[in-house]
Amino acid sequence: DYCFSVILPKSRFTKDEIKLENNKLKILFSTGDAEKTGLILFNAFILQKNKTFSLPNKNSMILKSITNQKQDLIVNSRAIFKTTIGSGICVREHNRENNSDKYYVFSDADFREKLNNVISNQVRQAGFSEDEINKIKVSPIQCKKVVVKHYGRYIDITTGMFEIQANNEILQYFYDQGIGSRKSAGFGMIDLITQDLL
């Protein structure tokens, strides 16, 4: 019931490395309040503050600061969102018979159908009704395909802006907890652009 995004300012990606201009990175976490996950994560991070965590190739990481940011309250049934920097919307179709995955991006003919399947399952598991689920509409506005390396495999994701129509509680759920596949693996985090639509 959370999502996150890793922001690497002024970074340069090579085949095997990420080179940072300076020694700072930012990780954003977002979650809803229902399960108190945000409070649990916040307290866990406080306990790890100023400790050194070893990383490969003689690197290390130290948690220096933690801030709690207030999320907007969504009151309308239509809003425009953009993917958070460092994140994107992942739409995965998993084949259980041969244990394979296929990923879809906004330019694929089946993208809206596959995204609808993913978010319908996501929202159903969150406890929303079938009637509410059937009213969800997601429309890509300005998007691009990005290829990312995820656990040693290259996958296609979509970044950009989306208009989403649904009841305000579902929109809040997407905003707080992310949208799409692999949310807890660094995908699906979105920022609210506007909910003031006619």
Short mmCIF file of N, CA, C and O in Angstrom, two decimals, residues 117-128 173-174 177-181 183:
data_model
loop_
_atom_site.label_atom_id
_atom_site.label_comp_id
_atom_site.label_asym_id
_atom_site.label_seq_id
_atom_site.Cartn_x
_atom_site.Cartn_y
_atom_site.Cartn_z
N ASN A 117 -7.08 -3.30 -16.92
CA ASN A 117 -7.06 -4.58 -16.20
C ASN A 117 -6.23 -4.48 -14.92
O ASN A 117 -6.64 -4.95 -13.86
N VAL A 118 -5.04 -3.87 -15.05
CA VAL A 118 -4.14 -3.75 -13.89
C VAL A 118 -4.77 -2.90 -12.80
O VAL A 118 -4.81 -3.30 -11.63
N ILE A 119 -5.29 -1.72 -13.16
CA ILE A 119 -5.81 -0.84 -12.11
C ILE A 119 -7.15 -1.34 -11.57
O ILE A 119 -7.45 -1.11 -10.40
N SER A 120 -7.91 -2.06 -12.39
CA SER A 120 -9.16 -2.65 -11.87
C SER A 120 -8.85 -3.66 -10.78
O SER A 120 -9.49 -3.66 -9.72
N ASN A 121 -7.86 -4.52 -11.01
CA ASN A 121 -7.45 -5.48 -9.99
C ASN A 121 -6.89 -4.78 -8.76
O ASN A 121 -7.18 -5.17 -7.62
N GLN A 122 -6.11 -3.75 -8.98
CA GLN A 122 -5.52 -2.99 -7.88
C GLN A 122 -6.61 -2.37 -7.00
O GLN A 122 -6.59 -2.49 -5.77
N VAL A 123 -7.57 -1.71 -7.63
CA VAL A 123 -8.63 -1.02 -6.90
C VAL A 123 -9.60 -2.02 -6.25
O VAL A 123 -10.09 -1.81 -5.15
N ARG A 124 -9.83 -3.15 -6.92
CA ARG A 124 -10.68 -4.21 -6.36
C ARG A 124 -10.04 -4.73 -5.07
O ARG A 124 -10.74 -4.92 -4.05
N GLN A 125 -8.73 -4.98 -5.09
CA GLN A 125 -8.04 -5.47 -3.89
C GLN A 125 -8.07 -4.44 -2.76
O GLN A 125 -7.98 -4.79 -1.59
N ALA A 126 -8.19 -3.16 -3.13
CA ALA A 126 -8.25 -2.10 -2.12
C ALA A 126 -9.64 -1.97 -1.52
O ALA A 126 -9.84 -1.19 -0.59
N GLY A 127 -10.63 -2.72 -2.07
CA GLY A 127 -11.95 -2.75 -1.47
C GLY A 127 -13.01 -1.88 -2.12
O GLY A 127 -14.10 -1.73 -1.57
N PHE A 128 -12.71 -1.33 -3.30
CA PHE A 128 -13.71 -0.52 -3.99
C PHE A 128 -14.69 -1.43 -4.73
O PHE A 128 -14.37 -2.56 -5.09
N TYR A 173 -6.69 7.47 -3.73
CA TYR A 173 -5.96 6.21 -3.56
C TYR A 173 -4.78 6.13 -4.55
O TYR A 173 -3.66 5.79 -4.16
N PHE A 174 -5.03 6.44 -5.83
CA PHE A 174 -3.95 6.43 -6.82
C PHE A 174 -2.87 7.44 -6.46
O PHE A 174 -1.67 7.16 -6.55
N GLN A 177 -1.11 6.07 -3.10
CA GLN A 177 -0.48 4.75 -3.10
C GLN A 177 0.06 4.29 -4.44
O GLN A 177 0.60 3.19 -4.54
N GLY A 178 -0.08 5.11 -5.47
CA GLY A 178 0.47 4.78 -6.77
C GLY A 178 -0.53 4.07 -7.66
O GLY A 178 -1.60 3.65 -7.23
N ILE A 179 -0.15 3.95 -8.93
CA ILE A 179 -1.03 3.37 -9.93
C ILE A 179 -0.24 2.43 -10.84
O ILE A 179 0.90 2.71 -11.20
N GLY A 180 -0.82 1.30 -11.15
CA GLY A 180 -0.19 0.36 -12.08
C GLY A 180 0.51 -0.79 -11.39
O GLY A 180 0.32 -1.05 -10.21
N SER A 181 1.33 -1.47 -12.17
CA SER A 181 2.07 -2.64 -11.69
C SER A 181 3.36 -2.22 -10.98
O SER A 181 3.88 -1.14 -11.21
N LYS A 183 4.18 -1.22 -8.02
CA LYS A 183 4.19 0.03 -7.28
C LYS A 183 5.22 0.03 -6.15
O LYS A 183 5.86 1.03 -5.89
#
